[in-house]
Short mmCIF file of C-alpha atoms and ligand atoms in Angstrom, two decimals:
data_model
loop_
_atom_site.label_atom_id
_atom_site.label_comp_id
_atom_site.label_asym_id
_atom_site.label_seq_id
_atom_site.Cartn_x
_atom_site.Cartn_y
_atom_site.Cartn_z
CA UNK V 1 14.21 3.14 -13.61
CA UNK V 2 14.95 -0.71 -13.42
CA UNK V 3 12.89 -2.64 -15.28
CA UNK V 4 10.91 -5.92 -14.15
CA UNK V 5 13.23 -8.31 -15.23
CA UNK V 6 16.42 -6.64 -14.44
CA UNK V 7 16.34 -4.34 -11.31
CA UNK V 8 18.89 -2.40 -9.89
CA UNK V 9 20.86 -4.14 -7.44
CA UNK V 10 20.17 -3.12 -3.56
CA UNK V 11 23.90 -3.55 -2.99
CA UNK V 12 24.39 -0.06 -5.15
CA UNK V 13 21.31 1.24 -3.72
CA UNK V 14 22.41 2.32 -0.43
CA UNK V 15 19.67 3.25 2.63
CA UNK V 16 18.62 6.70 3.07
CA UNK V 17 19.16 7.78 6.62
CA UNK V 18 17.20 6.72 9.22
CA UNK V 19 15.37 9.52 11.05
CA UNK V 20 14.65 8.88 14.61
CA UNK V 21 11.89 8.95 15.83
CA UNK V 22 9.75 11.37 17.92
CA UNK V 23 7.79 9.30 20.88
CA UNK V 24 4.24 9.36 21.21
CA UNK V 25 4.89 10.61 24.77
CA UNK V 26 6.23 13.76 22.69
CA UNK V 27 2.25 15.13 22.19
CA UNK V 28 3.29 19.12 22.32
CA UNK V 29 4.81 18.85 18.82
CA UNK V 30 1.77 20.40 16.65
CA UNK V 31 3.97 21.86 13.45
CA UNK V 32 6.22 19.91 11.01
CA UNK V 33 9.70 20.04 11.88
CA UNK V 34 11.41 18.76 8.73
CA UNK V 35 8.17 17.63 6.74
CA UNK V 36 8.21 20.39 3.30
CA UNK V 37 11.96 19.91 2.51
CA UNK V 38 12.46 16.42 2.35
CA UNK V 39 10.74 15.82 -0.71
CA UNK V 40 13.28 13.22 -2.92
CA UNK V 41 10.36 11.20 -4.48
CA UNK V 42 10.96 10.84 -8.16
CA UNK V 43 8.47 12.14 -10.84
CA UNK V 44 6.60 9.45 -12.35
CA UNK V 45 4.63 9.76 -16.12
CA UNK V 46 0.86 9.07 -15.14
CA UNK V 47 -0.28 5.35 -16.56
CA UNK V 48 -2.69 4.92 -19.27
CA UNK V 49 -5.32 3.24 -16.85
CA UNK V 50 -4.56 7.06 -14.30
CA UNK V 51 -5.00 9.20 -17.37
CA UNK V 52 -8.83 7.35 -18.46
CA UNK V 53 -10.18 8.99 -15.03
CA UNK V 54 -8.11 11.46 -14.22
CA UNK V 55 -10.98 14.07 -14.15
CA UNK V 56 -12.66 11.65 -11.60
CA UNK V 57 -9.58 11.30 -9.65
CA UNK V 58 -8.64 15.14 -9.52
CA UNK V 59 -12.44 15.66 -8.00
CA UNK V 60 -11.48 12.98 -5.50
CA UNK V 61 -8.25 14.91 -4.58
CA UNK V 62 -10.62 18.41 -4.21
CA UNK V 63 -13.21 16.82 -2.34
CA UNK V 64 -10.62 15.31 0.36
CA UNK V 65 -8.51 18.56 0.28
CA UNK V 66 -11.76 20.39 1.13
CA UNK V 67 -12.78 18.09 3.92
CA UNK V 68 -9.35 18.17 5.84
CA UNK V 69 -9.12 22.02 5.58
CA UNK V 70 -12.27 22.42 7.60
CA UNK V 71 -11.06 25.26 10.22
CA UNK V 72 -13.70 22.76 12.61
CA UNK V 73 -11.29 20.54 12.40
CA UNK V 74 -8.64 20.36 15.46
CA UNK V 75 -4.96 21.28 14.81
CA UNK V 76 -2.81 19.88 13.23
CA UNK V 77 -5.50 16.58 11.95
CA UNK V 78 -6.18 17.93 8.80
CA UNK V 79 -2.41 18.59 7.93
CA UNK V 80 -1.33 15.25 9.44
CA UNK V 81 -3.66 13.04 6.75
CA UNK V 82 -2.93 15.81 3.82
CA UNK V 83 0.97 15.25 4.26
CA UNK V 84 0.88 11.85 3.56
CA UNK V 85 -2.22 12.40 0.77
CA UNK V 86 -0.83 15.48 -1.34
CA UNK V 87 2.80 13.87 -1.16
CA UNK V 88 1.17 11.90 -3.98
CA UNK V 89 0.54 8.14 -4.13
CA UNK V 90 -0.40 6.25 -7.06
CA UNK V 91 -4.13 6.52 -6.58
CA UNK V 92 -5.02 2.97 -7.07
CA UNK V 93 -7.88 2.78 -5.05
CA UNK V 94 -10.00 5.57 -6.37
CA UNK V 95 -8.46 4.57 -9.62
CA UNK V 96 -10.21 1.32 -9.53
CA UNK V 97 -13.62 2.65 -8.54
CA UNK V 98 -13.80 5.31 -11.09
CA UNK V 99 -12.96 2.34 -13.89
CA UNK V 100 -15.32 -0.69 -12.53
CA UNK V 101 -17.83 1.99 -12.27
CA UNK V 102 -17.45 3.29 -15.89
CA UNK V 103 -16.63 -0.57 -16.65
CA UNK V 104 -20.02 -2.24 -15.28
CA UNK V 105 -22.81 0.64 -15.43
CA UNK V 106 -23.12 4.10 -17.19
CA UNK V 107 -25.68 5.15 -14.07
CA UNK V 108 -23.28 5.31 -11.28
CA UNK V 109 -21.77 8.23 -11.08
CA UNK V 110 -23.24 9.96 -7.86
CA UNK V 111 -22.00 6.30 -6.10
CA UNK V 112 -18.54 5.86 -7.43
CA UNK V 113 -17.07 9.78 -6.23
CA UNK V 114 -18.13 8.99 -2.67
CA UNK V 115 -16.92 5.49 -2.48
CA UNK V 116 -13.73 6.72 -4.34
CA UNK V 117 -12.69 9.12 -1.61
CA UNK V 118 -13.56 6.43 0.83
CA UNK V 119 -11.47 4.03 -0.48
CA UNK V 120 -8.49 6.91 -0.89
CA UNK V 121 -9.40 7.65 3.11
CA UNK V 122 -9.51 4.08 4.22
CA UNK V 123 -5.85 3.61 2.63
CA UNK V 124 -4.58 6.85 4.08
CA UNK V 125 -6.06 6.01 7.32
CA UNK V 126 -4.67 2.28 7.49
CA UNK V 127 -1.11 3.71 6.65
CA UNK V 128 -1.26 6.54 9.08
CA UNK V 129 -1.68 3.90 11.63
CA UNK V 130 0.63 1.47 9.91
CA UNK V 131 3.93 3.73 9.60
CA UNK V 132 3.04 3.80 13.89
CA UNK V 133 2.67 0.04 14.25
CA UNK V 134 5.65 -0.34 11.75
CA UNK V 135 7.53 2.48 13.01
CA UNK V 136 8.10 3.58 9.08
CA UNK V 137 10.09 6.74 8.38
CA UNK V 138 9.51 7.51 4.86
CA UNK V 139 6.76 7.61 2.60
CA UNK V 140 5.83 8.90 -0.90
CA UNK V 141 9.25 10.31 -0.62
CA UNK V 142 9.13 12.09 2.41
CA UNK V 143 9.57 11.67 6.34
CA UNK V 144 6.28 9.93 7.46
CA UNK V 145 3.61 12.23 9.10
CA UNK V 146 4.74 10.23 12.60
CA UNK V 147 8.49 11.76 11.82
CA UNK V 148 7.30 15.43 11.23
CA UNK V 149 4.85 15.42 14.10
CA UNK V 150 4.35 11.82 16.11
CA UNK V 151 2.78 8.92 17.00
CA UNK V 152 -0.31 10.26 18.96
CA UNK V 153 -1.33 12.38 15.84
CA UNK V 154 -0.99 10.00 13.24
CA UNK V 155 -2.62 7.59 14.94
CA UNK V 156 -5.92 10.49 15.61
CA UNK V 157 -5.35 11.53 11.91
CA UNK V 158 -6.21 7.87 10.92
CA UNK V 159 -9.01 7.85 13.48
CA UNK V 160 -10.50 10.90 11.22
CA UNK V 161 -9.79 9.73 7.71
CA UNK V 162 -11.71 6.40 8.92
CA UNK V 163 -14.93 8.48 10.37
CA UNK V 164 -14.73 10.99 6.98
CA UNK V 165 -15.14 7.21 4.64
CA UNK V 166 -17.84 6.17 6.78
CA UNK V 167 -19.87 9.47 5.91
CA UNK V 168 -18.73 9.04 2.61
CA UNK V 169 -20.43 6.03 1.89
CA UNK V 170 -23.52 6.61 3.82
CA UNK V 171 -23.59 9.31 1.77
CA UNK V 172 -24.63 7.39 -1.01
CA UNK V 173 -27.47 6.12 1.17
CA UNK V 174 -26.66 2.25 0.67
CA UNK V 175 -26.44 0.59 3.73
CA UNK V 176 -24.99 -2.50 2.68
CA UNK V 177 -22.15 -0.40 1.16
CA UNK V 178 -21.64 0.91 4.44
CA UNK V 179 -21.80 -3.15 6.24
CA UNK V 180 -19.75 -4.37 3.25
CA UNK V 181 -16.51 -1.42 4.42
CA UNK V 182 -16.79 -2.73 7.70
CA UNK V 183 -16.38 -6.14 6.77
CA UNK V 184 -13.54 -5.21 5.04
CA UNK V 185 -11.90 -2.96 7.78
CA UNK V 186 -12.11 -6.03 9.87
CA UNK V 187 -10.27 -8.29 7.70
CA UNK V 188 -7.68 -5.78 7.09
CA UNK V 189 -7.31 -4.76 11.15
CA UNK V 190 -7.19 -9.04 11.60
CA UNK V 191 -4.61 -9.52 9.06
CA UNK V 192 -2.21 -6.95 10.92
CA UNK V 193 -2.92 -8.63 13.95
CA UNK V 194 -1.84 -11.84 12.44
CA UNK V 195 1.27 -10.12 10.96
CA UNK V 196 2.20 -8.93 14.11
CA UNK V 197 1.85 -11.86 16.02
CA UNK V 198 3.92 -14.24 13.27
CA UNK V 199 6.74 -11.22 13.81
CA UNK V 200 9.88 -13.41 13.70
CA UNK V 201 8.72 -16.50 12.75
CA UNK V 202 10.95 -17.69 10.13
CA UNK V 203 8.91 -20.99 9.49
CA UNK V 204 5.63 -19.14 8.03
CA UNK V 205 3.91 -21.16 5.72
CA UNK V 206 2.95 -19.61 1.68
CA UNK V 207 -1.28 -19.90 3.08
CA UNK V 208 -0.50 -18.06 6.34
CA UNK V 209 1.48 -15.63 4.06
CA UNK V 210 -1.05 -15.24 1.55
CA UNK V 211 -3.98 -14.62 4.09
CA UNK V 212 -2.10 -11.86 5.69
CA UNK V 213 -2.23 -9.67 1.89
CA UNK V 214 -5.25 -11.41 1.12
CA UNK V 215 -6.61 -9.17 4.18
CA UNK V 216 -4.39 -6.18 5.20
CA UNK V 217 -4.55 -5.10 0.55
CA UNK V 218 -6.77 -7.65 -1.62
CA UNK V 219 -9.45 -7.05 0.32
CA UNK V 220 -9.65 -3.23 0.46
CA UNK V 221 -8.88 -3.54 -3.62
CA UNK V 222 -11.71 -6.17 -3.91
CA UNK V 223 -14.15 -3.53 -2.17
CA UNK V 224 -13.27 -0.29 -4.48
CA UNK V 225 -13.55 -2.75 -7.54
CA UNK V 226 -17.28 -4.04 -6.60
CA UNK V 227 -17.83 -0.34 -5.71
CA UNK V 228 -18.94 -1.62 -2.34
CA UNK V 229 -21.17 -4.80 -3.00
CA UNK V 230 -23.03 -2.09 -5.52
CA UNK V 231 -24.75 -2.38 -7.49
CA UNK V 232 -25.65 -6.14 -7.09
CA UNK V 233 -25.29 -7.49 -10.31
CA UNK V 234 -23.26 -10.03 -11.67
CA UNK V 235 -20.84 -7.57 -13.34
CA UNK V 236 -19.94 -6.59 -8.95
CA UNK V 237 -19.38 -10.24 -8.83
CA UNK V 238 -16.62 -10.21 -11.72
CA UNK V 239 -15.12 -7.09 -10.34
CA UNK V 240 -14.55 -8.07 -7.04
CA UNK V 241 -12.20 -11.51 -7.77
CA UNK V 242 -10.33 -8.96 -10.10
CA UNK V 243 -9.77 -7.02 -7.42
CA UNK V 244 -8.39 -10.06 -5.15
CA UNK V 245 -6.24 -11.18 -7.47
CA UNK V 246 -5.00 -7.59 -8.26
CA UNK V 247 -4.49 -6.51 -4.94
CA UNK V 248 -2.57 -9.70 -4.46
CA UNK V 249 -0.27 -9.19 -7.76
CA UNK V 250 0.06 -5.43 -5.82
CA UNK V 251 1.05 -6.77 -2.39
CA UNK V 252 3.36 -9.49 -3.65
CA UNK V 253 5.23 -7.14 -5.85
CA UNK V 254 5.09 -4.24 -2.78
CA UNK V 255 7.44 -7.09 -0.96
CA UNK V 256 9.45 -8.10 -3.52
CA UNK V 257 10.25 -4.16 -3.87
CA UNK V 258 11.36 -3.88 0.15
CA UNK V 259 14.21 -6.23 -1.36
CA UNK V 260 14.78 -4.86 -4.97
CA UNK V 261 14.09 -1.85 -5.91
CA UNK V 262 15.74 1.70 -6.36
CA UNK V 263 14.81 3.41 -2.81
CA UNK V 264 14.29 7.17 -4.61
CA UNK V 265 11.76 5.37 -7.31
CA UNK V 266 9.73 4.07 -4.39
CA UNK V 267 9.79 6.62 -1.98
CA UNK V 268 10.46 4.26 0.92
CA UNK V 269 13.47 2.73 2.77
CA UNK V 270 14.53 -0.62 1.62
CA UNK V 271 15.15 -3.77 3.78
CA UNK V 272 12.13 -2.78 6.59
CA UNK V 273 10.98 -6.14 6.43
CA UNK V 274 13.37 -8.41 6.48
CA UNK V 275 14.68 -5.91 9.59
CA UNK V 276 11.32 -6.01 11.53
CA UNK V 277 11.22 -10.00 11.34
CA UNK V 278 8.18 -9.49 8.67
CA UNK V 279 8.17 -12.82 6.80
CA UNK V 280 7.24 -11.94 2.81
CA UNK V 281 7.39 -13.91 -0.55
CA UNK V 282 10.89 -12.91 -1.48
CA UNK V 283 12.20 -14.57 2.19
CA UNK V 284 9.91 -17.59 1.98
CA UNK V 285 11.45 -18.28 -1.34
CA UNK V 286 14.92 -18.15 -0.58
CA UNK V 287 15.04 -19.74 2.33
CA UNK V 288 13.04 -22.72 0.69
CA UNK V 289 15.72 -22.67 -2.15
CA UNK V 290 18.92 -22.14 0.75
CA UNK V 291 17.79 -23.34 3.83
CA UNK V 292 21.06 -22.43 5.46
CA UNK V 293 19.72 -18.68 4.88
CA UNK V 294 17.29 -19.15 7.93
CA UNK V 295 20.33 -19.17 10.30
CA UNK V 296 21.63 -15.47 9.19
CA UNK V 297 17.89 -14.33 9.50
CA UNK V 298 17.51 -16.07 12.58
CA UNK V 299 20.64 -13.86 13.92
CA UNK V 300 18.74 -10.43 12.30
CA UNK V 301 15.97 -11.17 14.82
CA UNK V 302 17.98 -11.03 17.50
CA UNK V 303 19.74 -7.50 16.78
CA UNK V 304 18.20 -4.17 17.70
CA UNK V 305 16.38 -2.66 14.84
CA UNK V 306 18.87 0.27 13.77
CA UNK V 307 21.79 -2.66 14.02
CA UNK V 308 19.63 -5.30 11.75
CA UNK V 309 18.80 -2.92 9.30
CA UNK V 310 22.38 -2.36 8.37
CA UNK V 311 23.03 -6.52 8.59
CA UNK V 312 20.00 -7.00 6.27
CA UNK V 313 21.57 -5.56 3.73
CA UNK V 314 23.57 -9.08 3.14
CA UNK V 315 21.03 -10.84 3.55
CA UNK V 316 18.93 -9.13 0.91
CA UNK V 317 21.86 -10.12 -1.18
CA UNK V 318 21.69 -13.17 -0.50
CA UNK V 319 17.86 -13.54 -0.89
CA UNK V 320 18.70 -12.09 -4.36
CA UNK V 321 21.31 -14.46 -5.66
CA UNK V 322 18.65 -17.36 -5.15
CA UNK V 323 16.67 -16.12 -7.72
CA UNK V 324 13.83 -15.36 -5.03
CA UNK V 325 13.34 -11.90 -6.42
CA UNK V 326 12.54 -12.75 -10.13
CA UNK V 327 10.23 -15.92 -8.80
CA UNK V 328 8.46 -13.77 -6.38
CA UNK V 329 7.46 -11.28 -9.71
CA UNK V 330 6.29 -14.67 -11.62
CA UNK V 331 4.27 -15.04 -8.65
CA UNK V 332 2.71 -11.82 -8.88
CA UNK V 333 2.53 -11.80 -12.94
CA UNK V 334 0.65 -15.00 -12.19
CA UNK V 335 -2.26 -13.02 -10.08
CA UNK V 336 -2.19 -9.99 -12.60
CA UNK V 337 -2.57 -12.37 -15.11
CA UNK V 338 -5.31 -14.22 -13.24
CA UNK V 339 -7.54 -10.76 -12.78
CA UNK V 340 -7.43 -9.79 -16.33
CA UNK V 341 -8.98 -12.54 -17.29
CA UNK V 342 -11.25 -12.32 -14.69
CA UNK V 343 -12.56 -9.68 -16.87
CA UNK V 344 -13.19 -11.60 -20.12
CA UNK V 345 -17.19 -12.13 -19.38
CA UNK V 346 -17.42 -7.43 -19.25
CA UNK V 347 -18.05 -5.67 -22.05
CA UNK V 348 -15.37 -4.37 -23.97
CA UNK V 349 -15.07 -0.45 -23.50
CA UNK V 350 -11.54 1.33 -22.63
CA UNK V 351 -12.55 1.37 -18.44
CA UNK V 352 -11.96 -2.37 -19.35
CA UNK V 353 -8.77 -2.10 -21.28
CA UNK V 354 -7.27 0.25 -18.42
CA UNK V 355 -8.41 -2.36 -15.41
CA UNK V 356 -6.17 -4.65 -17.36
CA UNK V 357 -3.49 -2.22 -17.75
CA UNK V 358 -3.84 -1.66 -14.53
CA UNK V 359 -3.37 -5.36 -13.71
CA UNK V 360 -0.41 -5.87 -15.19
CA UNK V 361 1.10 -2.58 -13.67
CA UNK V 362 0.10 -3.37 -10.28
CA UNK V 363 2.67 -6.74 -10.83
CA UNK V 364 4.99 -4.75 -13.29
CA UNK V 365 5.76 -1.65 -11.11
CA UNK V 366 9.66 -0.34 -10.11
CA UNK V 367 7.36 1.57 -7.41
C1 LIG E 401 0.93 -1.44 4.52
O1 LIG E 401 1.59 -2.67 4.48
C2 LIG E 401 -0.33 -1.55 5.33
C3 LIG E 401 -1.50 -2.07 4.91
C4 LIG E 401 -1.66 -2.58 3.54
C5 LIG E 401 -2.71 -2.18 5.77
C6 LIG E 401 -2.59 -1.67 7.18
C7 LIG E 401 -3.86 -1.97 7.95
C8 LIG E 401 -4.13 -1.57 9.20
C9 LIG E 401 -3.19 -0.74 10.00
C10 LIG E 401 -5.44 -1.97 9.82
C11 LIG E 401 -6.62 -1.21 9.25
C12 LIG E 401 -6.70 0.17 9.77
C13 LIG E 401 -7.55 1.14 9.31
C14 LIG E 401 -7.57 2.46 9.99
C15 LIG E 401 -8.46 0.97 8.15
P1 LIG E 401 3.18 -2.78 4.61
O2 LIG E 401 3.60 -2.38 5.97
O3 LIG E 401 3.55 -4.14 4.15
O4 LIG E 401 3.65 -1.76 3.51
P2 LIG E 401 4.59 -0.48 3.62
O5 LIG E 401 5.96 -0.98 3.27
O6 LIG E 401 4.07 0.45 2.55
O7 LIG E 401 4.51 0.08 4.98
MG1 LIG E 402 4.49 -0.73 6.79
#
């Protein structure tokens, strides 16, 4: 595994194959065709902060396992959202729930399960739709649900994951819990829209940059770490700038990793943004270090994506001998380092001690 400071280098980390993709006009496709073999993601120890609410987390898994085998439930929607959820993931989201809950109140227990697999659905949901919009082709170490069936049921599958939060937290019977996930749905569905639209332009500013994360992950982390606006004390207040700055730490480092990283570790293909014209950190960095850079990304943008993927691969070089990579981790130290001391005004207890573990992992991860 590389460490923080001293990653592998992409150049001896070569792309896994690109799998083409089905089209959405390919609807007839109901079973995986190459989903259950593909597995090549690489066994990770669970964290400290995982293993404090790991009995939460594994009644979080059965709940959503439960809910997506419903025989109601049309073929194949279930199995679309449980290929991408039981190929793993890190768990964050529920994660952070579980531990602001047991971190802020000892009463909160029937609230924090629900939201939980809300926040778990909401993710699954916003990457079911994102591997369409992105056209991604692995995940979690396996060929994205879009790859082993297609577009049109990934996209439903998200459709469902998003209804199955909503009951979730109305569940709990807090309305504003309810109002406060919409809110946050909306800033993540405008910061993709403002991603997509600033596709290919190579002049985006560090604010423009930062709002995008700041919506499409802080925002989502900042809603599972107030536990929905709930209760409101001042302890949701505290919890929810951690969970801006951590989800920022997370999102800076997920883009430094598209450059750097070891592509079995993560689970993904490397290079996707600097291929799709997605302007992140690592880019902004180098070119503002080696201006002539913006001329060979310039000529990426004009390639088809298959040929630019296999050009980027320079470039990501290139990016990496400016130093971008290792200033674009400061960067994201710098927000991990901002939300655990967000945290100094909580009681001590260990949920606290793991929310800053899990601070400094979210800016410290290899994947
Ligand atoms: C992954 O980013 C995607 C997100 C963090 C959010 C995607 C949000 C939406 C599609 C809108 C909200 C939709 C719903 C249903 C709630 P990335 O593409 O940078 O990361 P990746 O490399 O893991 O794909
Ligand atoms: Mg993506």
């Amino acid at each position: 595994m590389p460490s923080a400071s001293t990653p592998t280098d992409p150049a001896r980390t070569p792309h896994n194959s690109m799998v083409p993709a089905r089209t959405p006009h390919n609807p007839t496709v109901a079973e995986p065709q190459d989903g259950r073999q593909a597995d090549s993601h690489r066994h990770h120890d669970r964290p400290n902060w995982y293993r404090v609410v790991e009995p939460g987390i594994r009644a979080v898994e059965a709940r959503l396992h439960q809910a997506l085998v419903d025989p109601r439930l049309g073929d194949p929607i279930g199995k679309v959202a449980l290929h991408l959820i039981e190929a793993g993931g890190k768990r964050i989201r529920p994660a952070l729930v579980l531990l602001a809950a047991g971190a802020c109140r000892d009463d909160l227990d029937d609230v924090a399960v629900p939201i939980a697999c809300a926040a778990e659905l909401i993710h699954s949901a916003s990457l079911l739709h994102d591997d369409v919009l992105d056209e991604g082709d692995r995940r979690r170490g396996r060929p994205t649900s879009r790859i082993v069936w297609n577009n049109s049921f990934s996209v439903l599958s998200g459709d469902y994951c998003l209804a199955l939060a909503l009951s979730e937290v109305a569940s709990t019977g807090h309305i504003e819990a309810v109002l406060s996930l919409n809110r946050t749905v909306t800033s993540m569905v405008n910061a993709e829209a403002i991603q997509i639209r600033s596709r290919d332009e190579l002049d985006l500013s560090r604010a423009a940059y930062f709002e995008v994360i700041q919506g499409k992950t802080a925002s989502l982390m900042a809603w599972c770490s107030s536990l929905g606006g709930l209760p409101a004390d001042p302890e949701t207040r505290i919890l929810e700038t951690f969970g801006l700055e951590l989800g920022t730490a997370f999102q800076v480092t997920d883009d430094l990793l598209d450059y750097f990283a070891d592509p079995d570790e993560l689970g993904k293909n490397l290079g996707k943004d600097l291929s799709e014209g997605k302007v992140t950190l690592p880019l902004i960095e180098a070119i503002e270090e080696k201006p002539e850079l913006r001329d060979a990304v310039a000529h990426l943008t004009e390639l088809p994506e298959q040929d630019a993927l296999i050009e980027a691969r320079s470039v990501m070089q290139a990016v990496t001998r400016t130093g971008a990579i290792d200033r674009t981790r400061q960067v994201a130290i710098g927000h991990a380092d901002k939300a655990a001391a967000s945290l100094a005004d909580l009681p001590a207890s260990t949920f606290r001690d793991a929310l800053v573990d899990l601070a400094h992992f979210a800016a410290q991860r290899a994947y």
